[in-house]
Amino acid sequence: MHEIISHDLVIFGAGLAGIRAAIEAAREAKGDIDIAVVTKNQMMRAHSVAAEGGTAAVMRMDKGDSYELHAWDTVKGSDFLADQDVVDRFVRIIPDEILQLDHWGIPWTRLDDGKIAQRPFGGHSYPRAVLAADKTGFFELQTLYDTLTKYEHVTHYNEFFITAIIVEGGEFRGLTAINMTTGKFVFIRAKGLIIASGGGGTLFGFTTYSQTVTGDGMALAYRAGLPLEDMEFLQFHPTGLVPSGILMTEACRGEGGYLLNNKGERFMEQYAPEKKELAPRDMVSRSEIMEIEKGNGFKGPNGLDYIHLDLRHLGADKINDRLPLIREVCLEYNDIDPIHEPIPCRPVAHYSMGGVETDIDGATRIPGIWVAGEAACVSLHGANRLGSNSTAECLVWGKITGALAAQYCKKVSTLPAFSEQTFIKEQQRVLDLLRNSNGTENLYQLRRELRTCMDMNMGVFRNKDGMEEALKIVRELQVRYKNIQVQDKALAYNTNLIHALELQNLLDLAEVTVTGGLVRTESRGAHARRDFAVRDDENWLKHTLAFYSAKGPELSYKPVNITTWKPVERKY
Ligand SMILES: Cc1cc2nc3c(=O)[nH]c(=O)nc-3n(C[C@H](O)[C@H](O)[C@H](O)COP(=O)(O)OP(=O)(O)OC[C@H]3O[C@@H](n4cnc5c(N)ncnc54)[C@H](O)[C@@H]3O)c2cc1C
């Protein structure tokens, strides 16, 4: 049994990027198109709700900040892999988005004179992260969600799990989804699609991501024929709480926190003499691992050796005012009060710089499909994202793609051709997984093995042997996946089936990530190889593209768009 529904525009995901896109599409269309927003959890449970520290924007031109400075920081932070036309566009749009959210009612943290407050963040040479305490994502998502409810012609599909993007003959046809509350299969026909499905960080075991972030949209786009770009660049945030991996926001260091080794030294003074703790994340993460390897760390559980994040000198008032969530999490999870004790931290998988390839407008190679937010590689972050540039990217490309997709859907008069058989084939695939997966492999064991393999071989430092081992394990897991058991045969709320579908997506993404990393014989940004320790602009100043094939990813490359700054050595 299935149901067929039709909309002009479907938005796949309801995080910051998806909801911002939905609002802009509704504003642009003025009631002329109808819009669907589909999410596998409840709207306010998108992972964006966890964003903590801030959103970068130039708000103080009168006090020395400028678009050029924000753009330069982003390009240098990216280790020169960001497309510079994209960066230039980004820095000019985001300040208006901050004001737009202000008008929609967000409670930005303010200065005494009423102006919007900003705090320092890593790699930025001006304190430009706009904040709402350390719950920025929660307040941004809440404000956008509130705003979206004011628009008619927008249908919300909560707890609908999208299983495929249907493309035939290079043309977008629609989506297939499971209504998780009933188990019923749904064919969603549409003229246009915005993929805003987030990152893929649960490829790793030690991660800041919620368990729902499984890279579904990236994997489905890849299987539908769209290339994934720069997937080998996966960001490790320097301060994941040990042992849970919960993020201790960079705002801890932005507000003045120190990183200390077991001798009580601020070791970042040796690695980044000028910026110290506020160097970019790739650098700070590498420095922490080097300190731990020198024997200057602390022994942690299960190999999770750590360094200390020290906030004590900030004092109780500042911690309670600017970092209340951090204190609450430390007390709840580690029984540590950061007012009196240092926090055990180490690098943790945090952000996908790569994603579905798009042009500067977020448009893909398939007409009618756009991508926004972490699922996209519009190529703003290159090889290393600066903190607070991601929520900003979601707002900017949510707005851009929402407007363009609405214009497109208004122009296209009819829904694309519908061959029901193609949709039914996908339904059969999923039903087959549900009914006939009675093998001997435990999918949760496979997922654990995948994460262990990625933690061990694709971490802060990589090398050929480790990546070859990872690729071998991932390919074995793909074979073993064919023999999994889906024990729960019920239709309604079958999380066992959803986990099986998610695991398939993670396995595809792991294969692309490792393959791209193995071939890229240089170190750039977050891709740091021990066997090729230097950046190689002559051979590798280019983007990786991975195309799906039944035999595994096929790689090709495209140039970086350099408009203003030639690569130079990164010093901080
Ligand atoms: C703990 C943490 C703190 C962070 N703090 C900051 C910060 O302070 N500043 C900053 O700039 N960045 C920060 N980031 C990064 C930033 O929060 C994310 O990159 C950004 O919020 C991603 O938003 P998104 O809209 O692209 O995706 P998400 O918010 O992940 O939303 C994805 C949506 O897609 C839906 N979806 C996915 N798969 C399916 C499927 N198969 N079917 C249906 N729906 C699906 C999900 O349900 C969800 O609604 C932080 C990240 C983490 C992990």
XYZ file of C-alpha atoms and ligand atoms in Angstrom:
625
model
C 0.000 0.000 0.000
C 1.209 3.462 -0.793
C -0.048 6.991 -1.008
C 0.810 9.569 -3.697
C 1.069 13.208 -2.686
C 2.049 16.217 -4.794
C 3.582 19.578 -4.022
C 5.305 22.216 -6.108
C 8.401 22.350 -3.935
C 9.699 19.828 -1.401
C 12.267 20.717 1.226
C 14.169 17.671 2.485
C 15.093 18.550 6.069
C 14.012 21.126 8.626
C 17.178 22.384 10.279
C 18.356 25.973 9.972
C 18.929 25.622 6.220
C 15.627 23.859 5.475
C 13.391 26.139 7.514
C 15.138 29.289 6.260
C 14.642 28.004 2.698
C 10.952 27.279 3.346
C 10.333 30.802 4.669
C 12.070 32.405 1.690
C 10.240 30.198 -0.796
C 6.911 31.108 0.812
C 7.799 34.821 0.784
C 8.945 34.697 -2.820
C 5.957 32.682 -4.063
C 3.325 34.836 -2.313
C 0.928 31.907 -2.182
C 1.431 30.824 -5.803
C 3.148 27.533 -4.984
C 2.618 25.006 -2.257
C 5.567 23.806 -0.243
C 6.260 20.641 1.732
C 8.842 20.428 4.514
C 9.792 16.839 5.298
C 11.789 15.752 8.331
C 12.589 12.413 9.892
C 12.122 13.798 13.398
C 10.061 16.629 14.864
C 10.886 20.057 13.431
C 12.455 21.497 16.550
C 14.599 18.351 16.942
C 16.773 19.007 13.890
C 20.409 18.851 14.806
C 20.756 22.628 14.324
C 19.100 23.028 17.697
C 22.423 21.968 19.243
C 24.497 24.809 17.768
C 26.022 26.653 20.652
C 28.547 29.424 20.201
C 27.441 31.824 17.491
C 26.919 32.965 13.898
C 29.626 34.977 12.157
C 28.773 38.309 10.518
C 30.361 41.675 9.944
C 28.320 44.025 12.165
C 30.917 46.623 13.165
C 32.340 48.261 10.062
C 32.574 51.441 12.179
C 34.862 49.616 14.621
C 37.333 48.016 12.230
C 35.630 44.912 10.843
C 35.056 44.575 7.088
C 33.768 42.162 4.451
C 37.321 41.799 3.143
C 38.579 40.753 6.583
C 35.826 38.171 7.072
C 36.466 36.851 3.559
C 40.233 36.676 4.085
C 39.838 34.867 7.429
C 37.510 32.334 5.769
C 39.813 31.741 2.788
C 42.937 31.412 4.935
C 41.048 29.185 7.380
C 39.955 26.978 4.456
C 43.638 26.375 3.605
C 42.842 28.085 0.286
C 40.404 25.426 -0.923
C 37.301 27.655 -0.554
C 35.915 29.158 -3.763
C 36.572 32.847 -3.290
C 33.567 34.133 -5.259
C 31.370 32.073 -2.908
C 33.106 33.505 0.166
C 32.719 37.059 -1.109
C 28.986 36.602 -1.659
C 28.548 34.993 1.755
C 30.156 37.744 3.827
C 28.028 40.412 2.154
C 24.672 38.667 2.758
C 24.996 37.344 6.315
C 24.790 40.700 8.190
C 21.284 41.252 6.781
C 20.294 37.768 7.921
C 21.331 38.645 11.483
C 19.095 41.715 11.347
C 16.304 39.720 9.710
C 16.346 37.233 12.599
C 16.384 40.194 14.988
C 13.213 41.505 13.348
C 11.642 38.069 13.590
C 12.219 38.190 17.340
C 15.386 36.290 18.217
C 16.773 37.212 21.653
C 20.348 37.999 20.578
C 22.674 38.645 23.504
C 23.116 42.437 23.770
C 25.752 44.868 24.951
C 24.917 47.391 27.668
C 24.166 49.997 24.988
C 21.609 47.674 23.370
C 23.731 46.752 20.341
C 23.996 43.099 19.283
C 26.926 41.487 21.133
C 29.680 39.530 19.345
C 32.408 37.251 20.665
C 35.761 36.021 19.310
C 35.932 32.662 17.521
C 38.854 30.602 16.209
C 40.580 31.851 13.051
C 38.569 35.091 12.943
C 40.651 38.231 13.298
C 37.715 40.200 14.694
C 35.160 39.231 17.382
C 32.289 38.663 14.950
C 30.263 35.704 16.279
C 26.749 36.951 17.050
C 25.283 34.916 19.918
C 22.311 34.009 22.011
C 24.262 32.925 25.139
C 25.602 29.441 24.275
C 22.239 28.282 22.868
C 22.438 30.111 19.549
C 21.106 27.236 17.410
C 18.120 26.691 19.676
C 17.052 30.333 19.504
C 17.685 30.568 15.753
C 15.673 27.436 15.012
C 12.869 28.488 17.341
C 12.656 31.929 15.698
C 12.607 30.477 12.191
C 10.054 27.824 13.107
C 7.802 30.453 14.673
C 8.093 32.569 11.529
C 7.359 29.654 9.216
C 4.099 28.852 11.000
C 2.795 32.259 9.880
C 2.838 31.219 6.217
C 0.020 29.374 4.497
C 0.638 26.872 1.705
C 3.370 25.132 3.725
C 2.695 21.534 4.813
C 4.849 19.966 7.527
C 5.626 16.256 7.328
C 7.187 15.356 10.670
C 8.587 11.826 11.146
C 8.689 10.997 7.449
C 11.910 9.198 6.516
C 13.020 9.871 2.915
C 14.470 6.744 1.301
C 15.287 7.895 -2.249
C 15.497 10.850 -4.609
C 13.939 9.732 -7.874
C 15.761 10.917 -11.005
C 15.004 9.471 -14.452
C 16.889 10.378 -17.609
C 18.667 13.143 -15.707
C 15.343 14.696 -14.600
C 14.042 15.084 -11.079
C 10.740 13.237 -10.496
C 10.139 13.212 -6.752
C 10.955 11.447 -3.486
C 9.963 8.304 -1.686
C 9.390 8.310 2.057
C 8.131 6.163 4.894
C 5.535 7.723 7.150
C 7.219 6.510 10.313
C 4.103 6.719 12.473
C 2.140 4.301 10.260
C 4.799 2.563 8.173
C 2.938 3.579 5.027
C 5.034 4.275 1.918
C 4.578 7.718 0.349
C 5.471 8.902 -3.156
C 6.063 12.650 -3.140
C 5.813 14.222 -6.582
C 7.244 17.715 -6.983
C 8.675 20.164 -9.485
C 11.536 21.248 -7.289
C 13.611 19.944 -4.371
C 15.905 21.584 -1.821
C 18.100 19.078 -0.004
C 18.814 20.454 3.486
C 19.451 17.182 5.262
C 22.564 18.067 7.308
C 25.957 16.395 7.701
C 27.184 12.844 8.216
C 29.215 12.954 11.417
C 27.940 9.717 12.987
C 30.360 7.967 10.666
C 32.535 8.377 13.758
C 32.014 7.007 17.264
C 33.473 9.962 19.147
C 31.386 12.808 17.769
C 29.436 15.928 18.711
C 26.560 15.020 16.397
C 23.235 13.635 17.521
C 22.546 10.070 16.426
C 20.051 11.302 13.809
C 22.796 12.873 11.663
C 23.500 10.035 9.252
C 24.210 11.798 5.961
C 21.032 10.499 4.322
C 20.572 13.372 1.884
C 24.192 13.221 0.721
C 24.041 9.469 0.173
C 20.685 9.617 -1.648
C 21.886 12.447 -3.899
C 25.041 10.449 -4.652
C 23.038 7.370 -5.612
C 20.739 9.572 -7.717
C 23.750 10.641 -9.805
C 24.931 13.872 -8.169
C 28.627 14.065 -7.276
C 29.831 14.509 -3.700
C 32.567 17.111 -3.341
C 35.565 17.246 -0.960
C 34.246 14.556 1.375
C 37.716 13.742 2.726
C 37.638 17.030 4.652
C 35.959 16.217 7.943
C 36.375 18.652 10.800
C 37.579 17.647 14.254
C 36.599 20.174 16.881
C 39.319 20.629 19.518
C 37.067 20.406 22.568
C 34.836 17.348 22.792
C 33.976 16.448 26.385
C 35.575 13.133 27.420
C 34.116 10.533 27.365
C 30.724 11.512 25.834
C 31.963 13.711 22.952
C 29.461 16.468 23.791
C 30.671 19.777 22.377
C 32.361 22.287 24.654
C 31.778 25.225 22.327
C 34.659 27.220 20.898
C 32.992 30.148 22.666
C 34.652 28.771 25.840
C 37.967 29.845 24.310
C 36.333 32.865 22.658
C 35.362 34.082 26.125
C 38.983 33.591 27.268
C 39.317 29.896 28.245
C 42.763 28.221 28.133
C 43.937 24.839 26.908
C 46.405 23.272 29.360
C 48.611 20.176 29.210
C 49.463 17.978 32.208
C 52.229 20.403 33.208
C 49.712 23.231 33.447
C 51.194 24.926 30.346
C 49.170 26.827 27.719
C 50.688 24.645 25.024
C 49.071 26.537 22.117
C 51.686 29.258 22.667
C 54.189 26.935 20.954
C 51.972 25.986 17.989
C 50.204 29.278 17.200
C 52.086 32.045 19.049
C 49.750 34.830 18.007
C 46.248 33.318 18.090
C 47.001 30.570 20.638
C 43.704 28.874 21.645
C 41.886 30.826 18.930
C 43.824 29.394 16.003
C 41.615 27.509 13.502
C 40.228 24.141 14.526
C 42.419 21.975 12.307
C 45.534 23.469 13.904
C 44.341 23.312 17.501
C 43.173 19.702 17.080
C 46.549 18.654 15.661
C 48.360 20.480 18.478
C 46.315 18.644 21.110
C 47.084 15.255 19.581
C 50.795 16.138 19.377
C 50.793 17.140 23.059
C 49.087 13.892 24.018
C 51.585 11.910 21.924
C 54.492 13.694 23.663
C 53.142 12.394 26.973
C 51.752 15.778 27.999
C 48.114 14.691 28.153
C 45.974 12.971 30.762
C 45.002 9.288 30.668
C 41.361 8.879 29.634
C 38.995 5.901 29.374
C 39.115 3.630 26.266
C 42.103 5.436 24.766
C 40.382 8.828 25.012
C 43.406 10.633 26.417
C 42.765 14.317 26.881
C 43.979 17.815 27.710
C 42.291 20.385 29.940
C 39.990 23.232 28.952
C 40.264 25.702 31.812
C 37.566 28.325 32.426
C 38.199 28.923 36.123
C 39.836 32.314 35.669
C 36.720 33.614 33.841
C 34.815 33.623 37.127
C 31.314 32.468 38.036
C 29.465 35.512 36.654
C 30.879 35.225 33.138
C 30.444 31.456 33.017
C 26.827 31.697 34.183
C 26.028 34.575 31.849
C 27.821 33.546 28.622
C 28.281 29.760 28.968
C 25.354 28.447 31.035
C 24.825 25.361 28.858
C 28.483 24.380 29.159
C 28.301 24.510 32.949
C 25.027 22.561 32.978
C 26.440 19.823 30.699
C 29.666 19.494 32.719
C 27.690 19.153 35.957
C 25.165 16.697 34.491
C 27.519 14.456 32.532
C 30.869 14.664 34.346
C 29.988 15.927 37.809
C 32.483 18.739 37.201
C 31.811 22.403 37.896
C 33.879 24.466 35.427
C 33.819 27.378 37.867
C 36.140 25.312 40.084
C 37.599 22.529 37.897
C 39.145 22.162 34.417
C 37.201 20.219 31.749
C 38.639 17.039 30.103
C 38.562 17.495 26.302
C 40.022 16.077 23.092
C 39.409 16.447 19.319
C 36.010 15.158 18.247
C 34.341 14.597 14.828
C 32.186 17.666 14.298
C 31.440 18.873 10.766
C 31.391 17.765 7.102
C 33.132 20.349 4.932
C 32.202 18.203 1.930
C 28.732 17.554 0.593
C 26.654 17.493 -2.558
C 28.357 19.578 -5.253
C 26.549 22.842 -6.031
C 27.271 26.059 -7.876
C 27.369 29.436 -6.129
C 23.537 29.503 -6.055
C 23.260 26.106 -4.379
C 22.037 24.618 -7.683
C 23.088 21.093 -8.687
C 23.676 19.526 -12.079
C 20.063 18.299 -12.124
C 17.541 21.036 -12.958
C 15.078 21.558 -10.116
C 17.413 20.313 -7.338
C 19.209 22.678 -4.941
C 21.199 21.912 -1.797
C 21.682 24.134 1.282
C 23.396 23.915 4.664
C 25.753 21.199 5.803
C 24.562 18.730 3.143
C 25.911 21.052 0.454
C 29.414 21.718 -0.756
C 28.903 25.191 -2.165
C 32.600 25.391 -1.279
C 32.535 28.071 1.381
C 34.687 26.198 3.910
C 37.223 24.462 1.665
C 39.466 22.177 3.701
C 38.640 23.632 7.118
C 35.580 25.566 8.299
C 35.905 28.500 10.677
C 33.668 28.209 13.716
C 30.389 30.189 13.478
C 30.457 30.171 9.646
C 28.130 27.165 9.390
C 24.920 28.450 10.944
C 25.667 31.550 8.860
C 25.953 29.430 5.699
C 22.605 27.759 6.487
C 20.896 31.150 6.693
C 22.517 32.566 3.554
C 21.984 29.568 1.272
C 18.618 28.770 2.848
C 17.545 32.200 1.671
C 19.189 31.959 -1.776
C 17.938 28.462 -2.628
C 14.457 29.131 -1.222
C 14.001 32.128 -3.521
C 15.432 30.429 -6.612
C 13.478 27.213 -6.124
C 10.238 29.170 -5.674
C 10.869 31.130 -8.889
C 11.574 27.872 -10.723
C 8.437 26.176 -9.426
C 6.316 29.169 -10.411
C 7.723 29.057 -13.945
C 7.320 25.305 -14.492
C 3.651 24.742 -15.245
C 3.209 21.011 -14.611
C 4.593 18.299 -12.382
C 7.262 16.118 -14.023
C 6.234 12.878 -15.718
C 5.405 10.131 -13.269
C 6.241 6.503 -13.919
C 4.738 4.790 -10.930
C 6.855 1.682 -11.551
C 10.074 3.519 -10.597
C 8.578 4.552 -7.273
C 7.177 1.063 -6.712
C 10.636 -0.415 -7.333
C 12.024 1.681 -4.474
C 9.109 0.667 -2.262
C 9.898 -2.973 -3.038
C 13.553 -2.471 -2.126
C 12.601 -1.135 1.309
C 9.896 -3.755 1.881
C 12.394 -6.424 0.897
C 14.831 -5.054 3.485
C 12.035 -5.198 6.064
C 10.629 -8.619 5.268
C 13.563 -10.586 3.927
C 16.546 -9.384 5.934
C 16.873 -12.464 8.080
C 20.627 -12.897 7.907
C 23.147 -13.481 10.652
C 24.742 -10.044 10.862
C 23.712 -7.648 13.622
C 23.445 -4.213 12.027
C 24.315 -2.448 15.281
C 27.532 -4.454 15.469
C 28.343 -3.406 11.877
C 27.647 0.222 12.760
C 29.964 -0.040 15.772
C 32.708 -1.575 13.624
C 32.320 1.169 11.014
C 32.666 3.886 13.652
C 35.656 2.237 15.314
C 37.325 1.891 11.917
C 36.738 5.593 11.118
C 37.851 6.738 14.594
C 41.060 4.739 14.278
C 42.013 5.392 10.661
C 40.380 8.634 9.531
C 41.034 10.824 12.572
C 43.009 14.035 13.015
C 46.122 12.421 11.473
C 45.942 9.883 8.634
C 48.327 7.817 6.541
C 48.256 5.432 3.589
C 48.280 2.203 5.618
C 45.463 3.359 7.883
C 43.290 4.544 5.020
C 43.885 1.348 3.029
C 42.871 -0.626 6.103
C 39.772 1.579 6.472
C 38.765 1.050 2.846
C 39.175 -2.708 3.206
C 37.007 -2.736 6.341
C 34.326 -0.494 4.808
C 34.087 -2.752 1.735
C 33.852 -5.861 3.940
C 31.102 -4.160 5.925
C 29.245 -3.386 2.690
C 29.325 -7.101 1.846
C 28.278 -8.120 5.369
C 25.450 -5.556 5.220
C 23.759 -7.774 2.611
C 23.392 -10.402 5.328
C 21.884 -8.241 8.091
C 18.874 -9.038 10.140
C 16.001 -6.601 10.569
C 14.357 -8.212 13.560
C 11.406 -5.888 13.912
C 8.876 -6.702 11.166
C 6.254 -4.165 12.248
C 5.312 -1.253 10.014
C 4.679 1.511 12.548
C 7.653 3.194 14.241
C 10.111 0.632 13.014
C 13.360 2.239 14.116
C 15.168 -1.016 13.406
C 14.345 -0.596 9.695
C 15.284 3.112 9.764
C 18.659 2.230 11.331
C 19.251 -0.306 8.556
C 18.558 2.345 5.900
C 20.776 4.856 7.685
C 23.613 2.369 7.939
C 23.574 1.828 4.191
C 23.909 5.600 3.743
C 26.787 5.801 6.223
C 28.619 2.967 4.474
C 28.416 4.736 1.105
C 29.665 7.980 2.622
C 32.506 6.202 4.416
C 33.647 4.677 1.125
C 33.684 8.096 -0.569
C 35.448 9.778 2.377
C 38.206 7.189 2.612
C 38.715 6.898 -1.156
C 39.075 10.668 -1.537
C 41.491 10.824 1.404
C 43.651 7.982 0.154
C 44.119 9.503 -3.274
C 44.814 13.054 -2.011
C 48.566 12.811 -1.320
C 48.991 16.059 0.587
C 48.000 17.670 3.885
C 45.493 20.490 3.656
C 43.203 21.785 6.411
C 41.478 18.926 8.180
C 43.070 16.300 5.921
C 46.435 15.875 7.685
C 48.607 12.992 6.446
C 51.690 11.814 8.277
C 53.127 10.405 5.034
C 52.456 13.575 2.991
C 52.785 16.245 5.649
C 52.925 19.305 3.390
C 50.307 21.135 1.332
C 50.923 20.578 -2.374
C 49.347 23.413 -4.357
C 50.949 22.343 -7.585
C 49.077 19.046 -7.697
C 46.216 19.354 -5.230
C 44.777 22.854 -5.303
C 41.554 21.324 -6.626
C 38.218 19.941 -5.463
C 37.528 16.218 -5.351
C 34.317 15.018 -7.008
C 33.040 11.490 -6.313
C 30.449 9.987 -8.671
C 28.488 6.871 -7.769
C 29.171 3.645 -9.632
C 28.245 0.095 -8.717
C 31.974 -0.665 -8.331
C 32.592 2.224 -5.934
C 33.197 5.961 -6.202
C 34.709 7.334 -9.410
C 36.825 10.381 -8.705
C 37.429 13.436 -10.804
C 38.574 16.957 -9.960
C 37.674 20.574 -10.629
C 39.617 23.799 -10.063
C 39.274 26.100 -7.070
C 37.885 29.522 -7.930
C 40.593 31.963 -6.891
C 39.578 35.573 -7.453
C 41.615 37.571 -4.937
C 44.106 35.665 -2.783
C 46.839 33.314 -3.985
C 47.714 30.578 -1.468
C 50.381 31.444 1.097
C 51.667 29.679 4.196
C 49.125 29.757 7.026
C 50.585 31.301 10.182
C 48.549 32.152 13.287
C 27.070 20.429 18.954
C 27.242 21.332 17.780
C 27.353 22.702 17.976
C 27.504 23.552 16.879
N 27.626 24.896 17.092
C 27.741 25.733 16.023
C 27.857 27.153 16.198
O 27.842 27.673 17.322
N 27.966 27.922 15.099
C 27.979 27.411 13.825
O 28.069 28.163 12.855
N 27.861 26.069 13.632
C 27.745 25.222 14.692
N 27.623 23.876 14.484
C 27.391 23.374 13.125
C 25.944 23.674 12.726
O 25.109 23.573 13.859
C 25.426 22.709 11.662
O 26.349 22.602 10.632
C 24.088 23.219 11.099
O 23.189 23.508 12.141
C 23.498 22.198 10.145
O 22.212 22.635 9.785
P 21.426 21.969 8.576
O 20.152 22.712 8.440
O 22.303 21.874 7.383
O 21.162 20.457 9.052
P 20.429 19.858 10.346
O 20.147 20.851 11.384
O 21.229 18.647 10.723
O 19.030 19.393 9.775
C 18.889 18.293 8.925
C 17.420 18.001 8.714
O 17.295 16.953 7.757
C 16.386 15.978 8.215
N 16.703 14.674 7.628
C 17.933 14.083 7.534
N 17.793 12.867 6.930
C 16.479 12.706 6.635
C 15.714 11.676 6.000
N 16.274 10.542 5.547
N 14.398 11.871 5.839
C 13.800 13.004 6.294
N 14.456 14.013 6.895
C 15.785 13.862 7.061
C 16.571 16.014 9.736
O 15.459 15.449 10.373
C 16.699 17.521 9.974
O 15.425 18.109 10.015
C 27.525 23.018 15.573
C 27.432 21.646 15.383
C 27.337 20.800 16.473
C 27.348 19.333 16.232
